[in-house]
Coordinates of N, CA and C and ligand atoms in Angstrom, one line a residue:
X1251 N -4.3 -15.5 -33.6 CA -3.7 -15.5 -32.3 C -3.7 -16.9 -31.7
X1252 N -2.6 -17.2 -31.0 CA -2.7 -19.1 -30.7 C -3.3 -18.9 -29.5
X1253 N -4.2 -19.8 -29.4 CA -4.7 -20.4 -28.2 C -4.1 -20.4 -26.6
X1254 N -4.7 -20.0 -25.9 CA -4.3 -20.0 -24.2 C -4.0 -21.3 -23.9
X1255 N -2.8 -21.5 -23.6 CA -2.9 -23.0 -23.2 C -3.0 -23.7 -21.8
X1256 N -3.4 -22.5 -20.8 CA -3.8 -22.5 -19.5 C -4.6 -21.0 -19.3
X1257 N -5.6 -21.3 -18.4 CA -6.8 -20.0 -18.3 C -6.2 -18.8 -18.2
X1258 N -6.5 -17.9 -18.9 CA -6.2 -16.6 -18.5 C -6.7 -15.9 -17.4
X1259 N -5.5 -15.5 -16.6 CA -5.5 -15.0 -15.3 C -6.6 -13.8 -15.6
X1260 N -7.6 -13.6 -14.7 CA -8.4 -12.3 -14.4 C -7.9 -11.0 -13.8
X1261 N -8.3 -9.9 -14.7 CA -7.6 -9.1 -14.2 C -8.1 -8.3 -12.6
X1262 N -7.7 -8.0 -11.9 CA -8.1 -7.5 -10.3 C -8.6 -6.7 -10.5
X1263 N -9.6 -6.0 -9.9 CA -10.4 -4.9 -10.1 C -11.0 -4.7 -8.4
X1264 N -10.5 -3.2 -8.3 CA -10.9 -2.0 -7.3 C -12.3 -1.8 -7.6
X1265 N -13.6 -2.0 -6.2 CA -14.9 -0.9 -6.8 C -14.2 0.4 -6.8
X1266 N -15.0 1.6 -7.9 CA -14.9 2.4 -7.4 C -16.1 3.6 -6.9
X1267 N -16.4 4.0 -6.0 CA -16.9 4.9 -5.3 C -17.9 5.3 -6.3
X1268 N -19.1 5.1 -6.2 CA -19.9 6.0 -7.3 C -20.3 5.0 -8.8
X1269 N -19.6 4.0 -8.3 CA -19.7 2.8 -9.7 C -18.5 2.7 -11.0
X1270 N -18.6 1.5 -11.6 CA -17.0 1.5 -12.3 C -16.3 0.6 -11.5
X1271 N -15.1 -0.1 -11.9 CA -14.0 -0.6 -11.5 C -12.9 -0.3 -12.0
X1272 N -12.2 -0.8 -11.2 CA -10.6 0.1 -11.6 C -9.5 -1.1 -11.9
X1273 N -9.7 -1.9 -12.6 CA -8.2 -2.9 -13.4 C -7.2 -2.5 -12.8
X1274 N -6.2 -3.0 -12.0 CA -5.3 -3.0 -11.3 C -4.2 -4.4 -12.1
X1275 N -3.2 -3.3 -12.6 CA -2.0 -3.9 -13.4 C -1.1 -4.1 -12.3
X1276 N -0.2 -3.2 -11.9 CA 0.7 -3.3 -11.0 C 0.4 -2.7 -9.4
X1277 N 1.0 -3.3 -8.4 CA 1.2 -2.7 -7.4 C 2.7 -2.4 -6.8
X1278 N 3.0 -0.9 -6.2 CA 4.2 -0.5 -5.9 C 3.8 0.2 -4.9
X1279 N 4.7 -0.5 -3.9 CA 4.6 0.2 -2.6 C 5.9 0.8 -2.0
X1280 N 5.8 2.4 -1.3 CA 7.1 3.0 -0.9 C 7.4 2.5 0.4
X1281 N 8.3 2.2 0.6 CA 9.0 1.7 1.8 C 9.4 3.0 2.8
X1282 N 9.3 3.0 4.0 CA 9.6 4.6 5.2 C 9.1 5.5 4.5
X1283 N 8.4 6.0 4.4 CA 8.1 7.2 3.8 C 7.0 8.2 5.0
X1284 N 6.8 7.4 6.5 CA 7.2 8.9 7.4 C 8.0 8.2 8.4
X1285 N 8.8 9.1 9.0 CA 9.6 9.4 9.7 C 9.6 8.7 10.8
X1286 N 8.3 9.1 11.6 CA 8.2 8.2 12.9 C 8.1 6.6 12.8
X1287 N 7.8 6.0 11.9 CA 7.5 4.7 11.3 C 9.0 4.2 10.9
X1288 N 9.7 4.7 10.2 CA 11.0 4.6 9.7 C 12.4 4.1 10.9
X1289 N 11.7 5.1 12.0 CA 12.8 5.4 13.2 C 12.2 4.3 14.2
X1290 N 11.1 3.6 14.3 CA 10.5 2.5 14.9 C 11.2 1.1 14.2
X1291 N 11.3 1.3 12.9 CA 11.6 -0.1 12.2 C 13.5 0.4 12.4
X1292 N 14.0 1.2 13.2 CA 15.3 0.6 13.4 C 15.9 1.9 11.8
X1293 N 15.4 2.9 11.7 CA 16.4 3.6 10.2 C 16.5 4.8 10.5
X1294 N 17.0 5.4 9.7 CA 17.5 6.6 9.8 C 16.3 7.8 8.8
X1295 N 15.1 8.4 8.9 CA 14.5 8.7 7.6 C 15.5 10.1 7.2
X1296 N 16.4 10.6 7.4 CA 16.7 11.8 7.2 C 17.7 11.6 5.9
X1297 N 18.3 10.4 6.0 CA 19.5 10.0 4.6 C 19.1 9.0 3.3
X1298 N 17.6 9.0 3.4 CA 17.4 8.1 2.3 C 16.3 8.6 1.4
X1299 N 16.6 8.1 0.6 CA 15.7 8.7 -1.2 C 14.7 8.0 -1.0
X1300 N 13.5 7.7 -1.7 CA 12.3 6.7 -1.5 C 13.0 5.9 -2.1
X1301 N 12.3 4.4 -1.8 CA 13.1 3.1 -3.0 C 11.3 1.8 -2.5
X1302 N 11.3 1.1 -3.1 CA 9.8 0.8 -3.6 C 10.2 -0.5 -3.4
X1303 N 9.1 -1.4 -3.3 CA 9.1 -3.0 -3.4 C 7.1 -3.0 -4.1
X1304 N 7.2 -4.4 -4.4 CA 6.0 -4.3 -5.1 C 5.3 -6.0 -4.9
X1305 N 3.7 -5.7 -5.1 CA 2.8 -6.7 -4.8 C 2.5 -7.2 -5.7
X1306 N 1.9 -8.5 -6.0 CA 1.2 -9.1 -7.1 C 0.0 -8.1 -7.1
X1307 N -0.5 -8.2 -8.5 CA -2.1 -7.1 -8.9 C -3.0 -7.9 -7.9
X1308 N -2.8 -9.6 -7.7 CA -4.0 -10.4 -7.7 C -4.1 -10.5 -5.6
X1309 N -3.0 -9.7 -5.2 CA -2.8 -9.7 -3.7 C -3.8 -8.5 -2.8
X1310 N -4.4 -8.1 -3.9 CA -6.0 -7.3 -3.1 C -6.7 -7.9 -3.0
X1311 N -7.3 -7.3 -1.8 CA -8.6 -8.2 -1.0 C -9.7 -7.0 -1.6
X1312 N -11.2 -7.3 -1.9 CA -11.6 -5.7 -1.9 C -13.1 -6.3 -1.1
X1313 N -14.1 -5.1 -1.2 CA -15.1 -5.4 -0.6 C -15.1 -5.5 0.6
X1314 N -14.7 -5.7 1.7 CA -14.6 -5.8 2.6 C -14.7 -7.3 2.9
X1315 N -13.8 -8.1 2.3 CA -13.7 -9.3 2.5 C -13.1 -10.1 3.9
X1316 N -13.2 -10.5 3.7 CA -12.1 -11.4 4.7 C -11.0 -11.9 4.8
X1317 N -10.0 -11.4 5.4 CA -8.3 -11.6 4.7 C -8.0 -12.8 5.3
X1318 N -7.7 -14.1 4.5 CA -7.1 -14.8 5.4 C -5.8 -15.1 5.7
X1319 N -5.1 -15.3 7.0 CA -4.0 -15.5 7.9 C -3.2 -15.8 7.3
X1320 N -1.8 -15.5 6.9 CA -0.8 -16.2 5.9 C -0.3 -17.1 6.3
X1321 N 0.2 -18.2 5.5 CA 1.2 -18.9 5.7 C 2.6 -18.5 5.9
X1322 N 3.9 -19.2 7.3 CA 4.3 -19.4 7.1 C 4.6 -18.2 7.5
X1323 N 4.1 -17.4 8.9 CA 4.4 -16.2 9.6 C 4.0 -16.6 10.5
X1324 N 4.4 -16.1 12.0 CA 4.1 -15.5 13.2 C 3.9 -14.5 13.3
X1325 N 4.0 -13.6 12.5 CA 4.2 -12.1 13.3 C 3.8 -11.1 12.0
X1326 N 2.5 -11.1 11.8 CA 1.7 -10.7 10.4 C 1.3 -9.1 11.2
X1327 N 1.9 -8.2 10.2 CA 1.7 -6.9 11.2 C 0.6 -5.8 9.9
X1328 N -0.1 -5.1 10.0 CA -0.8 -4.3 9.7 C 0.2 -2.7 9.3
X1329 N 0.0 -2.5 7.8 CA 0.4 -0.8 7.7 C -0.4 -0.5 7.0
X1330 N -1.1 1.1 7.7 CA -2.1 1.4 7.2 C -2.1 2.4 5.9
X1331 N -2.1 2.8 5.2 CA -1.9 3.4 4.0 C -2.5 4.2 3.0
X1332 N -2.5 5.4 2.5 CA -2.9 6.3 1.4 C -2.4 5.2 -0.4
X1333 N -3.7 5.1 -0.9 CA -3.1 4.3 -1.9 C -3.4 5.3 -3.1
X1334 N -2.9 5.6 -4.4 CA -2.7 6.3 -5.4 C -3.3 5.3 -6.4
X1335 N -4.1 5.6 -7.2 CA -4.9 4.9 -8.5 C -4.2 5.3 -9.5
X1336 N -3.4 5.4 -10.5 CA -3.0 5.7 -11.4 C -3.9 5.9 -13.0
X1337 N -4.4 7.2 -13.2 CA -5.2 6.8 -14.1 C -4.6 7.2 -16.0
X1338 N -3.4 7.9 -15.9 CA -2.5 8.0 -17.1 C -1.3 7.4 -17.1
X1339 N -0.6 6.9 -17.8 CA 0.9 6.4 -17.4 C 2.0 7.5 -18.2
X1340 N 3.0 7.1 -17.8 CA 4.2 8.3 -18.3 C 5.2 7.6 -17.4
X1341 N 6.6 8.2 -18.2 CA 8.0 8.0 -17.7 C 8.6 9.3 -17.6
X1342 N 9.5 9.7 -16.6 CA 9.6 10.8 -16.0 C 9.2 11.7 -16.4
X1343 N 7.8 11.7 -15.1 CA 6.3 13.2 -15.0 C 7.2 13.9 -14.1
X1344 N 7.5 14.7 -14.8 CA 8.0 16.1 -13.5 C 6.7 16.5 -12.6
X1345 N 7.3 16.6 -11.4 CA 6.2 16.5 -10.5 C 5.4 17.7 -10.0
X1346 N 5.6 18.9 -11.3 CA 4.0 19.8 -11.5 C 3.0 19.0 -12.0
X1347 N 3.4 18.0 -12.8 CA 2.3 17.6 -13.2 C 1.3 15.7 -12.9
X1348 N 2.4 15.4 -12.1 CA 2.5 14.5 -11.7 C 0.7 14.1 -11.1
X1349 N 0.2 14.9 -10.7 CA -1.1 14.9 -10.4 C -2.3 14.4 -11.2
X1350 N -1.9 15.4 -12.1 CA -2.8 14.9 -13.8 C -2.8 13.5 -14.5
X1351 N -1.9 12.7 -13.8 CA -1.5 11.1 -13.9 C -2.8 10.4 -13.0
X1352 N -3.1 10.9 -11.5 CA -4.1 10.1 -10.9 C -5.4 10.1 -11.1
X1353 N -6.0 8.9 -11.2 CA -7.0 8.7 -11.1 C -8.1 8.6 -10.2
X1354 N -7.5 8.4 -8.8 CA -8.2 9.0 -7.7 C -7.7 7.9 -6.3
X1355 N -8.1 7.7 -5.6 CA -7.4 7.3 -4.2 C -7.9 6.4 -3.5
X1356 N -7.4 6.0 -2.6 CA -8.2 4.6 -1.7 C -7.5 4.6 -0.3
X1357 N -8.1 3.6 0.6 CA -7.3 3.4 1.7 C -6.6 2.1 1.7
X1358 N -5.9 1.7 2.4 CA -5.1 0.6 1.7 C -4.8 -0.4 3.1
X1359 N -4.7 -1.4 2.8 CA -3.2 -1.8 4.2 C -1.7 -2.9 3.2
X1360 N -0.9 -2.5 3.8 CA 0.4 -3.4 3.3 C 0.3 -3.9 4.3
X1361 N -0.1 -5.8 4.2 CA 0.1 -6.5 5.3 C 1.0 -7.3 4.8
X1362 N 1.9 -7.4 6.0 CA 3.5 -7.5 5.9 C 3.9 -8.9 6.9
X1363 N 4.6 -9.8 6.5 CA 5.4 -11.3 7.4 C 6.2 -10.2 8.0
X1364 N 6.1 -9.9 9.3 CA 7.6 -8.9 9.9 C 8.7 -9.6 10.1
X1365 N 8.6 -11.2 10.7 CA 9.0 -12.0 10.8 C 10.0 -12.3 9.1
X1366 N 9.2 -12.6 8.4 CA 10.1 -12.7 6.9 C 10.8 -11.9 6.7
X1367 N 10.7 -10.5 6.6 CA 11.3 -8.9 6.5 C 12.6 -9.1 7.4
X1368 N 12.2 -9.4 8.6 CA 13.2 -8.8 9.4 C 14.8 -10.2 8.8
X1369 N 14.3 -11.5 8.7 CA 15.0 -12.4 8.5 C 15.8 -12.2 6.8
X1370 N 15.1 -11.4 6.0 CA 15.6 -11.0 4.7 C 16.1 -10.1 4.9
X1371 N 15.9 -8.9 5.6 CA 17.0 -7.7 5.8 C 18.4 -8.5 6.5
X1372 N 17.9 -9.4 7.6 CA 19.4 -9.8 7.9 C 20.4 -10.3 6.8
X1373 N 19.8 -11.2 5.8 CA 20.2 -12.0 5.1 C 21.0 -11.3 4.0
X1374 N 20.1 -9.5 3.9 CA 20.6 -8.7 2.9 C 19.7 -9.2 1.4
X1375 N 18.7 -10.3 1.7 CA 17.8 -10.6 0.4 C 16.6 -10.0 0.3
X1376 N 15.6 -10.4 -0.9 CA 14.4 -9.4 -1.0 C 13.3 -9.6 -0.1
X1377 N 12.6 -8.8 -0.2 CA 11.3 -9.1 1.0 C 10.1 -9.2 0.1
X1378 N 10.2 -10.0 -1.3 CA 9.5 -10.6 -1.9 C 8.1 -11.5 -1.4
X1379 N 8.5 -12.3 -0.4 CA 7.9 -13.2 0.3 C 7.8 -12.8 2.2
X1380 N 7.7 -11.7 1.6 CA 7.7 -11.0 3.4 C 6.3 -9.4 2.8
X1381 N 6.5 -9.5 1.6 CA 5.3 -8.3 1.5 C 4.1 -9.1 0.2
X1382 N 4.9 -9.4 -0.5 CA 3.9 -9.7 -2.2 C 3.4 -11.0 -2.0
X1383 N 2.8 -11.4 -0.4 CA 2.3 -13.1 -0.4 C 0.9 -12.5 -1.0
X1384 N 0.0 -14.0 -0.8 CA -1.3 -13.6 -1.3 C -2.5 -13.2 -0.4
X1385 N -3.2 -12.3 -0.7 CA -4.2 -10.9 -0.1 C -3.4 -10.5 0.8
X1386 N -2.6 -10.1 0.5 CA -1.5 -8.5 1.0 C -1.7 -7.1 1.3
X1387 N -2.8 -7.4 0.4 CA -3.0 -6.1 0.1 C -4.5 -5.6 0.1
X1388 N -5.4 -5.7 1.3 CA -7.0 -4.9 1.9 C -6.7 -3.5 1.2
X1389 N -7.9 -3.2 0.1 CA -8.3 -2.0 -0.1 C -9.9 -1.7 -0.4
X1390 N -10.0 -0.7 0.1 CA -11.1 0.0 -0.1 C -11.4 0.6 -1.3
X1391 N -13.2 0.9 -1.4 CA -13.3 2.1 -2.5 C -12.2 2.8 -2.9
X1392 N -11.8 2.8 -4.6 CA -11.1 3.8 -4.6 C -12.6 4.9 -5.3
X1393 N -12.2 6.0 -5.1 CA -12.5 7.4 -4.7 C -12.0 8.7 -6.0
X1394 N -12.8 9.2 -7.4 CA -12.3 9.6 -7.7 C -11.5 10.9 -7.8
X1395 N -10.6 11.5 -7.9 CA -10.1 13.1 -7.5 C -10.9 13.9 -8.1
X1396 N -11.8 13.3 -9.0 CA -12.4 14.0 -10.0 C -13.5 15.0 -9.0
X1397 N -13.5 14.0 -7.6 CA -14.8 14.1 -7.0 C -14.0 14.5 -5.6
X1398 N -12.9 14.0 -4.9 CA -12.4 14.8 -3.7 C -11.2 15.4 -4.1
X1399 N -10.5 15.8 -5.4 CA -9.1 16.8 -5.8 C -8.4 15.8 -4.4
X1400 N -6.5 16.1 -4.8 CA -5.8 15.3 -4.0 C -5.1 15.8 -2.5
X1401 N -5.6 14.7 -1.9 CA -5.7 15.1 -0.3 C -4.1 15.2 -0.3
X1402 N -3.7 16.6 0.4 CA -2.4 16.7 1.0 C -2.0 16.7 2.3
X1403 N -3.5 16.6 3.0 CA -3.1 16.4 4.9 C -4.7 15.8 4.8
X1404 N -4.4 15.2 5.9 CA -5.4 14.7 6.7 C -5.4 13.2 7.6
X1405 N -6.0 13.4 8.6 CA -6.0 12.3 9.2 C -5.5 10.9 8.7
X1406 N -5.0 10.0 9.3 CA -4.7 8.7 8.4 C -4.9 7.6 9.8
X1407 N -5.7 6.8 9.7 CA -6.1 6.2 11.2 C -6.3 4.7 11.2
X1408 N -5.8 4.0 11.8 CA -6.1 2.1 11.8 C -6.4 1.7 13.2
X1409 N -7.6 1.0 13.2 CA -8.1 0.6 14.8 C -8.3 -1.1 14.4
X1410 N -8.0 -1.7 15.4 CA -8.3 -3.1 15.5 C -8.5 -3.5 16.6
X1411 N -10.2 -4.6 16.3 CA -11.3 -4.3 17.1 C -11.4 -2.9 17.9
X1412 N -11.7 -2.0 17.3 CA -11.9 -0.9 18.1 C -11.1 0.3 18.7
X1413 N -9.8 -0.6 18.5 CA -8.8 0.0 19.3 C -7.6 0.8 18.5
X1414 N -7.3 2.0 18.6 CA -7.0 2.9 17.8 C -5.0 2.4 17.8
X1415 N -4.6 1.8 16.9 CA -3.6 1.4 17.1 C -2.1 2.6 16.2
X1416 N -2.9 3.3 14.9 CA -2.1 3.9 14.0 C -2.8 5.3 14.1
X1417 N -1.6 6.3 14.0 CA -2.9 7.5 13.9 C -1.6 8.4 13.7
X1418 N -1.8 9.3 12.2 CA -1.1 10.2 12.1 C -1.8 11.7 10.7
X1419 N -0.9 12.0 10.0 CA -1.3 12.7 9.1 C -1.1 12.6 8.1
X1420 N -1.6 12.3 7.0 CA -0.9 11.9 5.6 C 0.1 13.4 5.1
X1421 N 0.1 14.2 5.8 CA 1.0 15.2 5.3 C 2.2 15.3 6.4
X1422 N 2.7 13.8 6.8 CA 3.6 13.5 7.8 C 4.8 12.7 6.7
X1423 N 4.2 12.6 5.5 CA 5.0 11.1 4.5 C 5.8 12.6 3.6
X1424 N 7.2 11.6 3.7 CA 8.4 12.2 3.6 C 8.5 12.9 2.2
X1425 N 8.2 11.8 1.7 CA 7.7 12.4 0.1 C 6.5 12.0 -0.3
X1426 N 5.8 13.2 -0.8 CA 4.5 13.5 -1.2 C 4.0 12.2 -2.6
X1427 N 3.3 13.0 -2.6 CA 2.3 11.7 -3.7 C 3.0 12.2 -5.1
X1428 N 3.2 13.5 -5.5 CA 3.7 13.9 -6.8 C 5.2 13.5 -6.8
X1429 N 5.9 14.1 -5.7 CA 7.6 13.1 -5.9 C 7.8 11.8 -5.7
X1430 N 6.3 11.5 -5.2 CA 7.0 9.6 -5.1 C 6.3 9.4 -6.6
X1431 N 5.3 9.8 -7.3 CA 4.9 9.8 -9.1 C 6.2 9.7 -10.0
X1432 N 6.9 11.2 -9.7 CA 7.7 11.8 -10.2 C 8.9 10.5 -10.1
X1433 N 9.3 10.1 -9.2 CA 10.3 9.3 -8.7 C 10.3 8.2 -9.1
X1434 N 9.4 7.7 -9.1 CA 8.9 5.8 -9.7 C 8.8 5.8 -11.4
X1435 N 8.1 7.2 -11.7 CA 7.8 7.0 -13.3 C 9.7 6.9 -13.7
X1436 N 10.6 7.4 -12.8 CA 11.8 7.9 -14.0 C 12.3 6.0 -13.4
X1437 N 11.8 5.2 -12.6 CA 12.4 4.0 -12.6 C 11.5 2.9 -13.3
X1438 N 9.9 3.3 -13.6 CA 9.6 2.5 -14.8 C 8.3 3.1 -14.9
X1439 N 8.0 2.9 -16.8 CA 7.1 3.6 -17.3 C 5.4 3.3 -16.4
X1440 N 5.1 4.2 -15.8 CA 3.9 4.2 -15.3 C 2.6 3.5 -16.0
X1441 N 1.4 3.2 -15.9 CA 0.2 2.8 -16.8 C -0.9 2.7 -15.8
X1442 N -1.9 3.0 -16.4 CA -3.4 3.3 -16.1 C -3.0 1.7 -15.5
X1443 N -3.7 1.8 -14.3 CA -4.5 0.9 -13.7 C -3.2 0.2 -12.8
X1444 N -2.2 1.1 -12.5 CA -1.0 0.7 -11.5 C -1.6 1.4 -10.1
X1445 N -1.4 0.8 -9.0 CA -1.4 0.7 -7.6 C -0.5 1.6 -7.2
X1446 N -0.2 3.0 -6.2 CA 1.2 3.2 -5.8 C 0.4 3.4 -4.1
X1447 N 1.4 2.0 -3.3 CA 0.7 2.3 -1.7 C 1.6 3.0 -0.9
X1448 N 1.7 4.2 -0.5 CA 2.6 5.5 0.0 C 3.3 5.5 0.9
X1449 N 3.0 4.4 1.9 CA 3.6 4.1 3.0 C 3.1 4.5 4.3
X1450 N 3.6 3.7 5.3 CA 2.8 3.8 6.9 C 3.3 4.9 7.9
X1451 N 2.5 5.4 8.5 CA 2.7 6.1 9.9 C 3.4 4.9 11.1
X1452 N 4.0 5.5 11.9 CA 4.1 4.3 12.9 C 3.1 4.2 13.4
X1453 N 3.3 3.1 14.3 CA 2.3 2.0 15.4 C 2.1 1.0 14.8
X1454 N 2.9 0.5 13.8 CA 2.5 -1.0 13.1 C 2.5 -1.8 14.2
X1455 N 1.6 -3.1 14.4 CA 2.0 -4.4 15.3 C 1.1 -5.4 14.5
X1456 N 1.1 -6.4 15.6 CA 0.9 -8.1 15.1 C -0.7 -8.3 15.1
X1457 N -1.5 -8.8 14.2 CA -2.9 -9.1 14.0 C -2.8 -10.6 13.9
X1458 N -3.9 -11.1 14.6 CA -4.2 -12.1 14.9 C -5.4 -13.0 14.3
X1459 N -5.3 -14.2 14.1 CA -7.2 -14.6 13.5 C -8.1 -13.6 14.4
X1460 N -9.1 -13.7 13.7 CA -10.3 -13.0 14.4 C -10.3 -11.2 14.3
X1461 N -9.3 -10.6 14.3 CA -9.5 -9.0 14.5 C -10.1 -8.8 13.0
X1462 N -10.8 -7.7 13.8 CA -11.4 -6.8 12.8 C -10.5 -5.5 12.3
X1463 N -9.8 -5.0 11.6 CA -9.1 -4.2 10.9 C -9.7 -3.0 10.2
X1464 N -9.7 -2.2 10.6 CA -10.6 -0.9 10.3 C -9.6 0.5 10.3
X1465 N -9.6 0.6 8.5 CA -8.5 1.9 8.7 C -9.6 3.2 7.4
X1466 N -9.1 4.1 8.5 CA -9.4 5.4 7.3 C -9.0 6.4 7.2
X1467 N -8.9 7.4 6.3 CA -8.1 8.7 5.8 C -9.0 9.4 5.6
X1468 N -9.3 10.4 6.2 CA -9.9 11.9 6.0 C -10.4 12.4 4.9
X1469 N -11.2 12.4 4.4 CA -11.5 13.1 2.7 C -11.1 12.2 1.6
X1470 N -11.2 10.8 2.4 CA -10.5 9.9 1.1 C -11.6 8.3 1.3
X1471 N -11.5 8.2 2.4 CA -12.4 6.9 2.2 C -11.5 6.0 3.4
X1472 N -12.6 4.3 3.4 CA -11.8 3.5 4.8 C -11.4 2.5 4.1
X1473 N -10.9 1.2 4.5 CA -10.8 0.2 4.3 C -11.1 -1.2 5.7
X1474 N -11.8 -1.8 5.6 CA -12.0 -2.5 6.6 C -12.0 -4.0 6.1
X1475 N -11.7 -5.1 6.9 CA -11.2 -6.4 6.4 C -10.9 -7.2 7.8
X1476 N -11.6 -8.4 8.2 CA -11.6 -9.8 9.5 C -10.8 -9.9 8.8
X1477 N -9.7 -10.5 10.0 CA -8.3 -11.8 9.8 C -8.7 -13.1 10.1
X1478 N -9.0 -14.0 9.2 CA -9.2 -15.1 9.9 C -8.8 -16.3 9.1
Ligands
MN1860 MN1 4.2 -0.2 3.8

């Protein structure tokens, strides 16, 4: 085999809950996927199919690190999130079984340039550089199903400094964790150690240096992460 001729990139790795890490290949995240969040950002959620945008693997923060402040935004907003571990891969899992694909769960945030988004949706271009910049993506312990089976309701909650900013139910997202499986595998072959982040409740807004960011889901685990 020929020689690296620049270092080979490390692969990212999730703790997970209990010990182990979890290799993170890809990340894919659903875009509106509830309703009240959808109808905040200006859409319609009643006429549209899921459709996905995706993060670099190396755009997690984990441990409770410290996320720092991006470049080249004003208006850095917080969505708090159910994230999916992928621990079998497959191309279109019909979604009885679409379950038997996870590997277990985490809390997540898509931290988003709203500022770049909003200026790329005008443009009609990608929001490449408005979601997939670098540590995008705070996550927590993932959590195996092995050990909480897959949450279909429960609380879904984001406070910064203290203050309860997101708060809904994960059984509020438009399509579930098996049709958005089901849905993504028939657009590309799934694989162990892919990311799928399911999408926000409303009350996204603007985070600042210094907040503390503290989000959690019910029977699933938190995620917490300083902006600075
Ligand atoms: Mn999102």
């Amino acid at each position: 085999m020929p020689a690296h001729v620049v270092p080979a990139p490390a692969i990212p790795e999730v703790p997970v809950e209990g010990g182990g890490a979890f290799p993170v290949r890809r990340i894919f995240c659903v875009g509106r996927n509830y309703a009240e969040h959808a109808r905040e950002m200006g859409a319609d959620p009643t006429r549209e199919a899921p459709f996905f945008f995706t993060k670099p693997a190396d755009a997690i923060v984990t441990g409770e690190a410290d996320t720092p402040y991006p470049s080249a935004t004003e208006d850095l907003h917080h969505e708090m999130e159910l994230v999916v571990a992928i621990g079998r891969g497959g191309t279109d899992i019909a979604e009885g079984d679409a379950l038997g694909h996870v590997y277990g769960y985490a809390a997540g945030l898509d931290l988003t340039r709203r500022d770049l988004q909003a200026a790329a949706k005008k443009a009609g271009r990608p929001w490449d550089m408005a979601k997939g910049f670098d540590a995008s993506a705070p996550i927590g312990a993932i959590v195996p199903a092995a050990k909480i089976g897959h949450p279909a309701a429960g609380l879904i909650e984001l406070s910064v400094n203290g203050t309860v900013r997101q708060s809904s139910d994960i059984a509020n997202m438009i399509w579930s964790v098996p049709e958005t499986i089901a849905y993504l595998s028939g657009l590309v072959a799934l694989q162990p150690g892919d990311l799928i982040f399911t999408g926000t409740p409303e009350g996204v807004a603007a985070l600042k240096r210094g907040d503390l960011v503290e989000g959690r889901i019910a029977g699933v685990g938190g995620v917490r992460t300083r902006i600075v």
